[in-house]
Structure formats: C-alpha cells, structure tokens
CSV table of C-alpha atoms and ligand atoms in Angstrom, one decimal:
chain,number,residue,atom,x,y,z
A,1,MET,CA,-41.8,14.3,-66.0
A,2,VAL,CA,-40.2,16.0,-63.0
A,3,GLY,CA,-40.7,19.6,-62.4
A,4,LEU,CA,-37.9,21.2,-60.5
A,5,VAL,CA,-38.0,24.6,-58.7
A,6,PRO,CA,-35.7,26.3,-56.1
A,7,VAL,CA,-37.0,27.5,-52.7
A,8,GLN,CA,-35.1,30.7,-52.3
A,9,SER,CA,-37.1,33.1,-50.2
A,10,ALA,CA,-40.5,33.4,-48.7
A,11,GLY,CA,-42.0,34.9,-51.9
A,12,GLN,CA,-40.2,32.7,-54.2
A,13,ARG,CA,-40.7,29.0,-54.6
A,14,LEU,CA,-38.2,26.1,-54.8
A,15,PRO,CA,-36.9,25.1,-58.2
A,16,PHE,CA,-38.6,22.1,-59.5
A,17,ARG,CA,-37.4,19.3,-61.6
A,18,VAL,CA,-39.2,16.9,-63.8
A,19,VAL,CA,-37.9,13.4,-63.4
A,20,SER,CA,-37.8,9.5,-65.0
A,21,PRO,CA,-36.2,5.0,-66.7
A,22,SER,CA,-35.1,2.0,-69.7
A,23,LEU,CA,-34.4,-0.6,-72.3
A,24,TYR,CA,-34.6,-2.3,-75.4
A,25,GLN,CA,-32.7,-3.7,-77.8
A,26,GLY,CA,-31.5,-5.4,-80.7
A,27,ILE,CA,-33.2,-7.3,-83.2
A,28,GLY,CA,-31.0,-10.1,-84.1
A,29,SER,CA,-31.5,-12.6,-86.8
A,30,VAL,CA,-32.6,-15.2,-84.4
A,31,SER,CA,-34.1,-13.6,-81.3
A,32,ILE,CA,-36.6,-10.8,-82.1
A,33,ARG,CA,-36.2,-9.2,-78.7
A,34,ARG,CA,-33.6,-9.4,-76.1
A,35,SER,CA,-33.1,-7.6,-72.8
A,36,VAL,CA,-29.8,-6.1,-72.2
A,37,SER,CA,-28.0,-6.0,-68.9
A,38,GLY,CA,-28.0,-2.8,-66.9
A,39,LEU,CA,-29.9,0.2,-68.2
A,40,THR,CA,-28.7,0.5,-71.7
A,41,MET,CA,-31.1,1.2,-74.5
A,42,ASP,CA,-30.9,1.2,-78.2
A,43,ARG,CA,-33.0,4.3,-78.8
A,44,ARG,CA,-33.3,3.6,-82.5
A,45,ILE,CA,-35.2,0.5,-81.7
A,46,ASN,CA,-36.7,1.7,-78.5
A,47,SER,CA,-38.4,4.7,-80.0
A,48,ARG,CA,-40.0,2.5,-82.6
A,49,ALA,CA,-41.0,0.1,-79.9
A,50,LEU,CA,-43.0,2.6,-78.0
A,51,SER,CA,-45.8,3.1,-80.4
A,52,LEU,CA,-47.3,0.5,-82.6
A,53,PHE,CA,-48.1,3.2,-85.1
A,54,SER,CA,-44.5,4.1,-85.5
A,55,ILE,CA,-43.5,0.5,-85.5
A,56,ARG,CA,-45.7,-0.1,-88.4
A,57,ALA,CA,-44.5,2.9,-90.2
A,58,GLN,CA,-41.0,1.6,-89.8
A,59,GLN,CA,-41.5,-1.9,-90.8
A,60,SER,CA,-39.6,-1.6,-94.1
A,61,ASP,CA,-36.5,-0.5,-92.1
A,62,LEU,CA,-37.0,-3.3,-89.7
A,63,LYS,CA,-37.2,-5.7,-92.5
A,64,GLU,CA,-33.8,-4.4,-93.7
A,65,SER,CA,-32.4,-5.0,-90.2
A,66,LEU,CA,-33.8,-8.5,-90.3
A,67,GLY,CA,-32.3,-9.1,-93.7
A,68,VAL,CA,-35.6,-9.6,-95.3
A,69,VAL,CA,-35.4,-10.3,-99.0
A,70,ALA,CA,-38.4,-8.6,-100.6
A,71,SER,CA,-38.7,-10.9,-103.5
A,72,SER,CA,-38.8,-14.1,-101.4
A,73,THR,CA,-42.5,-14.7,-100.7
A,74,SER,CA,-42.2,-17.4,-98.0
A,75,SER,CA,-39.3,-15.7,-96.2
A,76,SER,CA,-41.2,-12.4,-96.4
A,77,VAL,CA,-44.3,-13.9,-94.8
A,78,GLU,CA,-42.1,-15.6,-92.2
A,79,ASN,CA,-40.4,-12.3,-91.3
A,80,ASP,CA,-43.7,-10.5,-91.2
A,81,VAL,CA,-44.9,-13.0,-88.7
A,82,ARG,CA,-41.7,-12.4,-86.7
A,83,ILE,CA,-42.2,-8.7,-86.8
A,84,LYS,CA,-45.7,-9.1,-85.5
A,85,GLU,CA,-44.4,-11.4,-82.7
A,86,TRP,CA,-42.0,-8.7,-81.8
A,87,GLU,CA,-44.7,-6.1,-81.7
A,88,VAL,CA,-46.7,-8.2,-79.3
A,89,ASP,CA,-43.7,-9.0,-77.2
A,90,ILE,CA,-42.5,-5.5,-76.8
A,91,ALA,CA,-46.0,-4.2,-76.3
A,92,ASP,CA,-46.9,-6.6,-73.6
A,93,SER,CA,-43.8,-7.3,-71.5
A,94,PRO,CA,-41.7,-4.5,-70.2
A,95,SER,CA,-38.9,-6.1,-68.3
A,96,ASN,CA,-38.8,-3.6,-65.4
A,97,ILE,CA,-40.7,-0.7,-63.9
A,98,LEU,CA,-38.4,1.9,-65.5
A,99,GLU,CA,-39.0,0.4,-68.9
A,100,GLU,CA,-42.7,0.3,-68.3
A,101,ILE,CA,-42.9,3.9,-67.3
A,102,THR,CA,-40.8,4.9,-70.3
A,103,TRP,CA,-43.0,3.1,-72.7
A,104,PHE,CA,-46.0,4.6,-71.2
A,105,LYS,CA,-44.4,8.1,-71.3
A,106,TYR,CA,-43.8,7.8,-75.1
A,107,GLN,CA,-47.4,7.0,-75.6
A,108,GLU,CA,-48.5,9.8,-73.4
A,109,VAL,CA,-46.2,12.4,-74.9
A,110,SER,CA,-47.3,11.4,-78.4
A,111,ARG,CA,-51.0,11.9,-77.4
A,112,MET,CA,-50.2,15.2,-75.7
A,113,LYS,CA,-48.3,16.4,-78.7
A,114,GLU,CA,-51.3,15.8,-80.9
A,115,LEU,CA,-53.5,17.9,-78.6
A,116,ASN,CA,-50.9,20.6,-78.0
A,117,PRO,CA,-48.3,20.7,-80.8
A,118,LEU,CA,-44.8,22.0,-80.1
A,119,GLU,CA,-45.3,25.0,-82.3
A,120,ALA,CA,-48.4,26.0,-80.2
A,121,ILE,CA,-46.5,25.9,-76.9
A,122,LYS,CA,-43.5,27.9,-78.2
A,123,LYS,CA,-45.4,31.2,-77.9
A,124,PRO,CA,-46.3,30.7,-74.1
A,125,VAL,CA,-42.7,29.7,-73.6
A,126,GLU,CA,-41.5,33.1,-75.1
A,127,ASN,CA,-43.8,34.9,-72.6
A,128,ALA,CA,-43.0,32.8,-69.6
A,129,PRO,CA,-41.4,34.6,-66.6
A,130,PRO,CA,-37.7,34.1,-66.1
A,131,THR,CA,-36.6,30.9,-64.3
A,132,ARG,CA,-35.1,30.9,-60.8
A,133,GLY,CA,-31.6,29.6,-60.2
A,134,PHE,CA,-31.9,26.0,-59.3
A,135,VAL,CA,-28.2,25.3,-59.2
A,136,SER,CA,-27.4,28.4,-57.2
A,137,ALA,CA,-30.2,27.6,-54.7
A,138,LEU,CA,-28.5,24.2,-54.1
A,139,ARG,CA,-25.0,25.8,-53.7
A,140,MET,CA,-26.3,28.4,-51.3
A,141,ALA,CA,-28.2,25.9,-49.2
A,142,HIS,CA,-25.2,23.6,-49.0
A,143,GLN,CA,-23.0,26.5,-47.9
A,144,ARG,CA,-25.5,27.7,-45.4
A,145,THR,CA,-26.2,24.4,-43.6
A,146,GLY,CA,-23.1,22.4,-44.2
A,147,PHE,CA,-25.4,19.5,-45.2
A,148,PRO,CA,-26.2,18.3,-48.6
A,149,ALA,CA,-28.9,20.7,-50.0
A,150,PHE,CA,-32.3,19.2,-49.7
A,151,ILE,CA,-34.4,18.7,-52.8
A,152,ALA,CA,-37.9,17.6,-51.7
A,153,GLU,CA,-39.5,15.2,-54.1
A,154,VAL,CA,-43.3,15.7,-54.4
A,155,LYS,CA,-45.2,12.5,-55.1
A,156,LYS,CA,-48.2,10.9,-53.7
A,157,ALA,CA,-47.2,7.4,-54.9
A,158,SER,CA,-44.1,5.6,-56.0
A,159,ALA,CA,-44.1,3.4,-59.1
A,160,SER,CA,-42.6,0.5,-57.2
A,161,ARG,CA,-44.3,1.0,-53.8
A,162,GLY,CA,-47.8,2.3,-54.6
A,163,ILE,CA,-49.6,5.0,-52.6
A,164,LEU,CA,-47.2,6.5,-50.0
A,165,LYS,CA,-49.7,8.8,-48.3
A,166,GLU,CA,-53.5,8.5,-48.8
A,167,ASN,CA,-54.4,12.1,-48.0
A,168,PHE,CA,-51.4,13.7,-49.7
A,169,ASP,CA,-51.9,17.3,-50.8
A,170,PRO,CA,-49.0,18.5,-52.9
A,171,VAL,CA,-49.9,22.2,-52.5
A,172,PHE,CA,-50.1,21.9,-48.7
A,173,GLU,CA,-46.9,19.8,-48.5
A,174,ILE,CA,-45.0,22.3,-50.5
A,175,ASP,CA,-46.5,25.6,-49.2
A,176,GLN,CA,-46.8,24.7,-45.6
A,177,ALA,CA,-44.1,22.2,-44.9
A,178,TYR,CA,-41.3,21.5,-47.3
A,179,GLU,CA,-40.3,25.1,-47.7
A,180,ARG,CA,-40.6,25.8,-43.9
A,181,GLY,CA,-38.6,22.6,-43.3
A,182,GLY,CA,-35.6,23.9,-45.2
A,183,ALA,CA,-35.9,22.4,-48.7
A,184,ALA,CA,-33.6,24.2,-51.2
A,185,CYS,CA,-35.6,23.0,-54.2
A,186,LEU,CA,-38.6,21.0,-55.0
A,187,SER,CA,-38.9,18.2,-57.5
A,188,ALA,CA,-42.4,17.3,-58.6
A,189,LEU,CA,-42.9,14.0,-60.2
A,190,THR,CA,-45.6,15.2,-62.6
A,191,ASP,CA,-46.9,11.8,-63.6
A,192,GLN,CA,-50.4,10.9,-62.8
A,193,LYS,CA,-50.3,7.2,-63.6
A,194,TYR,CA,-47.3,6.1,-61.5
A,195,PHE,CA,-46.7,8.9,-59.0
A,196,LYS,CA,-50.2,10.6,-58.8
A,197,VAL,CA,-49.1,14.1,-59.2
A,198,GLY,CA,-50.7,16.1,-62.0
A,199,PHE,CA,-49.5,19.3,-63.7
A,200,GLU,CA,-52.5,21.2,-62.2
A,201,ASN,CA,-50.9,20.7,-58.8
A,202,LEU,CA,-47.7,22.2,-60.0
A,203,GLU,CA,-49.3,25.2,-61.6
A,204,ALA,CA,-51.0,25.9,-58.3
A,205,ILE,CA,-47.7,25.9,-56.5
A,206,ARG,CA,-45.8,27.6,-59.3
A,207,GLY,CA,-43.5,25.0,-60.7
A,208,ALA,CA,-43.6,21.9,-62.7
A,209,GLY,CA,-41.5,19.6,-64.8
A,210,GLY,CA,-40.7,16.1,-65.8
A,211,LYS,CA,-38.5,13.2,-64.7
A,212,PHE,CA,-39.2,10.9,-67.6
A,213,VAL,CA,-38.1,13.2,-70.3
A,214,VAL,CA,-38.0,11.4,-73.7
A,215,ASP,CA,-38.8,14.2,-76.0
A,216,GLU,CA,-38.0,18.0,-76.3
A,217,TRP,CA,-41.8,18.7,-76.2
A,218,GLN,CA,-41.8,17.8,-72.5
A,219,ILE,CA,-39.1,20.4,-71.7
A,220,TYR,CA,-41.1,23.1,-73.6
A,221,TYR,CA,-44.3,22.1,-71.9
A,222,ALA,CA,-42.7,22.0,-68.4
A,223,ARG,CA,-41.3,25.5,-69.1
A,224,THR,CA,-44.8,26.8,-69.7
A,225,LYS,CA,-45.8,25.3,-66.4
A,226,GLY,CA,-43.2,27.2,-64.4
A,227,THR,CA,-40.5,24.6,-64.0
A,228,ASP,CA,-36.9,25.7,-63.4
A,229,ALA,CA,-35.1,22.5,-64.1
A,230,VAL,CA,-35.6,19.2,-65.8
A,231,LEU,CA,-34.3,15.8,-64.9
A,232,LEU,CA,-32.8,13.6,-67.6
A,233,ILE,CA,-32.2,9.9,-67.0
A,234,ALA,CA,-29.1,8.6,-68.7
A,235,ALA,CA,-30.5,5.0,-68.8
A,236,ILE,CA,-33.3,5.9,-71.2
A,237,LEU,CA,-31.5,8.4,-73.4
A,238,THR,CA,-28.6,8.0,-75.9
A,239,ASP,CA,-25.6,10.3,-75.6
A,240,LEU,CA,-26.8,12.3,-78.6
A,241,GLU,CA,-30.3,12.7,-77.0
A,242,ILE,CA,-28.7,13.9,-73.8
A,243,THR,CA,-26.6,16.4,-75.6
A,244,TYR,CA,-29.6,17.6,-77.6
A,245,LEU,CA,-32.0,17.8,-74.7
A,246,LEU,CA,-29.4,19.7,-72.7
A,247,ARG,CA,-29.2,22.3,-75.5
A,248,VAL,CA,-33.0,22.6,-75.5
A,249,ARG,CA,-33.2,23.2,-71.8
A,250,LYS,CA,-30.3,25.7,-71.9
A,251,MET,CA,-32.1,27.6,-74.6
A,252,LEU,CA,-35.1,27.8,-72.4
A,253,GLY,CA,-33.1,28.9,-69.3
A,254,LEU,CA,-33.6,25.7,-67.4
A,255,ALA,CA,-31.1,23.8,-65.2
A,256,ALA,CA,-30.8,20.0,-65.8
A,257,LEU,CA,-30.1,17.2,-63.4
A,258,VAL,CA,-28.7,14.2,-65.3
A,259,GLU,CA,-29.3,11.0,-63.4
A,260,VAL,CA,-27.1,8.0,-63.6
A,261,GLN,CA,-27.5,4.5,-62.1
A,262,ASP,CA,-24.1,2.9,-62.6
A,263,GLU,CA,-20.5,3.5,-63.4
A,264,ARG,CA,-20.9,3.1,-67.1
A,265,GLU,CA,-23.6,5.8,-67.2
A,266,MET,CA,-21.5,8.1,-65.1
A,267,GLY,CA,-18.7,7.7,-67.6
A,268,ARG,CA,-21.1,8.6,-70.4
A,269,VAL,CA,-22.3,11.7,-68.6
A,270,LEU,CA,-18.8,12.9,-67.6
A,271,GLY,CA,-18.0,12.8,-71.3
A,272,THR,CA,-20.9,15.2,-72.1
A,273,GLU,CA,-20.4,18.9,-72.2
A,274,GLY,CA,-22.5,21.3,-70.1
A,275,ILE,CA,-23.6,19.2,-67.1
A,276,GLU,CA,-23.8,21.0,-63.8
A,277,LEU,CA,-25.8,18.5,-61.8
A,278,VAL,CA,-25.3,14.8,-61.8
A,279,GLY,CA,-27.6,12.6,-59.8
A,280,ILE,CA,-26.6,9.1,-58.5
A,281,ASN,CA,-29.8,7.1,-58.1
A,282,SER,CA,-29.1,4.4,-55.6
A,283,ARG,CA,-32.4,2.7,-56.4
A,284,SER,CA,-30.3,0.4,-58.5
A,285,LEU,CA,-26.8,1.6,-58.0
A,286,GLY,CA,-26.2,0.7,-54.4
A,287,ASN,CA,-22.7,2.3,-54.4
A,288,GLU,CA,-22.7,6.0,-54.0
A,289,GLU,CA,-18.9,6.0,-53.6
A,290,ALA,CA,-18.2,4.8,-57.0
A,291,PHE,CA,-18.1,8.0,-58.9
A,292,HIS,CA,-15.3,9.9,-60.5
A,293,GLY,CA,-14.3,12.4,-57.9
A,294,ARG,CA,-11.5,14.2,-59.9
A,295,GLN,CA,-13.6,14.9,-63.0
A,296,ILE,CA,-16.5,15.9,-60.9
A,297,ARG,CA,-14.4,18.4,-59.0
A,298,GLU,CA,-12.7,19.7,-62.2
A,299,LYS,CA,-16.1,20.3,-63.8
A,300,ASP,CA,-17.4,21.9,-60.6
A,301,MET,CA,-20.5,19.6,-60.7
A,302,ILE,CA,-22.9,19.1,-57.9
A,303,VAL,CA,-23.5,15.5,-57.2
A,304,VAL,CA,-27.0,14.7,-56.0
A,305,GLY,CA,-27.6,11.6,-54.0
A,306,GLU,CA,-31.1,10.1,-54.9
A,307,SER,CA,-33.4,7.5,-53.5
A,308,GLY,CA,-33.7,5.5,-50.3
A,309,LEU,CA,-32.4,8.1,-47.8
A,310,PHE,CA,-34.2,7.8,-44.5
A,311,THR,CA,-31.9,8.6,-41.6
A,312,PRO,CA,-29.1,11.1,-40.6
A,313,ASP,CA,-26.7,8.2,-41.1
A,314,ASP,CA,-27.9,7.8,-44.7
A,315,ILE,CA,-27.3,11.5,-45.2
A,316,ALA,CA,-23.8,11.3,-43.6
A,317,TYR,CA,-22.9,8.4,-45.7
A,318,VAL,CA,-23.7,10.0,-49.1
A,319,GLN,CA,-22.1,13.3,-47.8
A,320,ALA,CA,-18.9,11.5,-47.0
A,321,ALA,CA,-18.9,10.2,-50.5
A,322,GLY,CA,-18.9,13.8,-51.8
A,323,VAL,CA,-22.6,14.4,-52.4
A,324,LYS,CA,-23.6,18.1,-52.1
A,325,ALA,CA,-27.4,17.7,-52.5
A,326,VAL,CA,-29.9,15.0,-51.9
A,327,LEU,CA,-33.2,14.2,-53.6
A,328,VAL,CA,-35.6,12.7,-51.1
A,329,GLY,CA,-39.2,11.5,-51.7
A,330,GLU,CA,-40.6,8.7,-49.7
A,331,SER,CA,-39.1,9.3,-46.2
A,332,ILE,CA,-40.6,12.8,-46.1
A,333,VAL,CA,-43.8,12.2,-48.0
A,334,LYS,CA,-44.8,9.6,-45.5
A,335,GLN,CA,-44.5,12.0,-42.5
A,336,SER,CA,-47.6,13.5,-41.0
A,337,ASP,CA,-45.5,16.6,-40.2
A,338,PRO,CA,-43.0,17.0,-43.1
A,339,GLU,CA,-41.2,19.9,-41.3
A,340,LYS,CA,-40.4,17.7,-38.4
A,341,GLY,CA,-39.6,14.9,-40.8
A,342,ILE,CA,-37.0,17.0,-42.6
A,343,ALA,CA,-35.3,17.9,-39.3
A,344,GLY,CA,-35.4,14.2,-38.3
A,345,LEU,CA,-33.8,13.2,-41.6
A,346,PHE,CA,-30.9,15.5,-41.2
A,347,GLY,CA,-30.6,15.1,-37.4
A,348,ARG,CA,-31.3,18.8,-36.9
A,349,LYS,CA,-33.3,21.7,-38.3
A,350,ILE,CA,-31.9,22.9,-41.6
A,351,SER,CA,-34.4,25.7,-42.2
A,352,GLN,CA,-33.4,29.3,-41.8
A,353,THR,CA,-36.0,30.1,-39.2
B,1,LIG,O1,-40.3,5.5,-57.2
B,1,LIG,C1,-40.2,4.5,-57.9
B,1,LIG,O2,-40.7,3.4,-57.7
B,1,LIG,C2,-39.4,4.6,-59.2
B,1,LIG,C3,-39.3,3.5,-60.1
B,1,LIG,C4,-38.6,3.6,-61.3
B,1,LIG,C5,-38.0,4.8,-61.6
B,1,LIG,C6,-38.0,5.9,-60.8
B,1,LIG,C7,-38.7,5.8,-59.6
B,1,LIG,N1,-38.8,6.9,-58.8
B,1,LIG,C8,-38.2,8.1,-59.0
B,1,LIG,C9,-37.0,8.3,-58.2
B,1,LIG,O3,-35.9,8.1,-58.6
B,1,LIG,C10,-37.2,8.5,-56.7
B,1,LIG,O4,-38.5,8.9,-56.5
B,1,LIG,C11,-36.3,9.6,-56.1
B,1,LIG,O5,-35.0,9.3,-56.3
B,1,LIG,C12,-36.6,9.7,-54.6
B,1,LIG,O6,-36.4,8.5,-54.0
B,1,LIG,P1,-37.0,8.1,-52.5
B,1,LIG,O7,-36.5,9.1,-51.5
B,1,LIG,O8,-36.5,6.7,-52.2
B,1,LIG,O9,-38.5,8.2,-52.6
C-alpha cells in the first residue's frame, strides 16, 4: 500500500499515496504454470494463485480449464496431481520481486479483511475528514518552482535493496525535513515486510495509503488512515480492476496515481477514463521518453517520473521528456539531512522559505 498526501501549508500535510507489482498466467494443457513476458497478469488465475484456500475452492473451475473429464478416474487423478503441482509451484516460486510482493499482499489483505471486514470500516470512512487536493498540490508546486513537483517517498527499506537507512524515523523525516525541503506531496509505502513502514507511522503524521493495491478494501482502509491518494500499478491489475478501483477511490474523494512500466501498459491506461496522474516507473521501463505526449496533453494528465532519480541531471532528463512531477525515495531517504538532499537533487532549493 502507498499512502499519498499533499504538503500544502504549514498546518496541512502533504498528500500521501499508497503504492505497489505482477504476474501469472495461463494454465495450458501441457504446462501448468508459465511466466509471461513483461508485466502482464491474468487476474482470473492470479487471484486464485494467491491463496491456497481460494485455489482449493476453485479447483472445479480449474479442472474445467484443464479439460478434466470427471468420469475418467485415471485422468482425474492425474489432473489432481497436476493441480497440486501447480499449487506448489505458484506458492513457492514468484518469478520477480513485484510478483512476490503482490502474492504476499493478497495474503495480507485477506487476513486483514477477516480482522476488519469492509462493512466495519465503511462507518469510519463516512466520518473521515475531507481529503486534501493531491493533484492540485502537484500542479501548484510545478508552477511555483518550474521543476517537476516533488513527491517524497517515505520508506525505510526497499524491496530490492534492503534497509536504506538504519535509524530512519518516518515522522521526523516528514515533519522536520521533507516538508521543509519543498516536497509537494508525500508517498508512504505502508508495507512492513518489504519497506518497513507501518500504518501507525502514517497515522502519526496524518496520512497513509497503499502502493500494492489489489483490493478495494485497501482503499477504504487507507482512507480511514488519512490518505489523500492511492497508487495503482497497471502491471498487477486488469483494465476492469483499474476502472473499478478508480471508481472506488473517486467515491471516497481520493486522487489516484496509476503507474505503468512499459508502452503497452501506457496504452492500456490511456484508454481508461478518469486518470489524472500517470506514473512512469523507470525501475523496469528505462525509457521515460516513450510515452504518448499528445493523448497526455489532451487529457491534461500529470506524468510522474518514478524511481532511480539521484541528480539534477536525472531531474532535467525526465523534465525534458514532459514529466511534471517526480516520485523519489532512495536518494533522499539515504541523506542525513533530507532538506539539503532535496536541494541537491534539484540543483537548488525548491522550498518556499
Ligand atoms: O523499491 C523496490 O525495490 C521495489 C521493488 C518492486 C516494486 C516496487 C518497488 N519500489 C516502489 C517504487 O516503485 C519506488 O520505491 C519508487 O518509485 C521510488 O523509487 P526510488 O527513488 O528509486 O527509491
């Protein structure tokens, strides 16, 4: 999950986003599991893959997909064995870190939903204070500084790089440094296992959310914790899921940053109604220029450059490609003085003071 909040004025905090990754696939008649290239996922299979309980519950469907003939005892046994192999295979071998995080997230959300069912969190959502404008905070910061608006990502660790800063204190970083340093919004990677940021930190700093959103429950939950925006990752969601989750977040008054990692995902997202913020994550994309400028302009979207930004040259590069906001984690998290680090990243101070 990623909690997003805007940092607008001294009294008000930055919008937070809750962030997240992908992919499984097809059950063919020969191979039980196969990876697909890129970050595509067949959610019908994937959602089953993420909990053995649900896999078991769905075995009759799977048998249908596998062409199992119920009356044939030997082939039925054979296919049961293949289904078991598939369970073991998918349960034990995520093929990349995004996939691993996503699997874990399904399990975690399913546990959290048992403890705190959706119906029970709807009441606190109704009573939650209004959200702060995440998108408008980005637009204003971009206009004010002439630089891409800065979204500071709060995380103690990175899933791929481990602990980034041993004595990381999210409340201090945000209260004392990021806002003073000129962050327009905050993005809190509220994931304890991989990013070492818990919801309790976010409640303390007013704002929370999720990056690895796989279920509407996470959006409701993040809203009860003070988030202003959520982050949806196209690689782990189907088009229908994106459309649905966008409706849920709109109903709850939240902004949404939809993250893509390649051209194909950008095409999918551009075909979806109601997207104001599209993030290009260069962690696997490597080509920030390759997006559809005309459609983005016509839809008045803000393109957010994400991941691996460390120097003023990096910022200038993505800015030249049309990026109007950047989401930065590691390069600031690792600084002993984040305020100075932010000025160093942009090549000059971007704070108002
Ligand atoms: O941080 C990771 O290792 C990671 C792995 C898999 C999926 C997402 C991951 N991180 C979330 C992000 O996308 C980045 O934290 C975010 O874009 C900021 O990147 P950076 O400035 O490079 O920390």
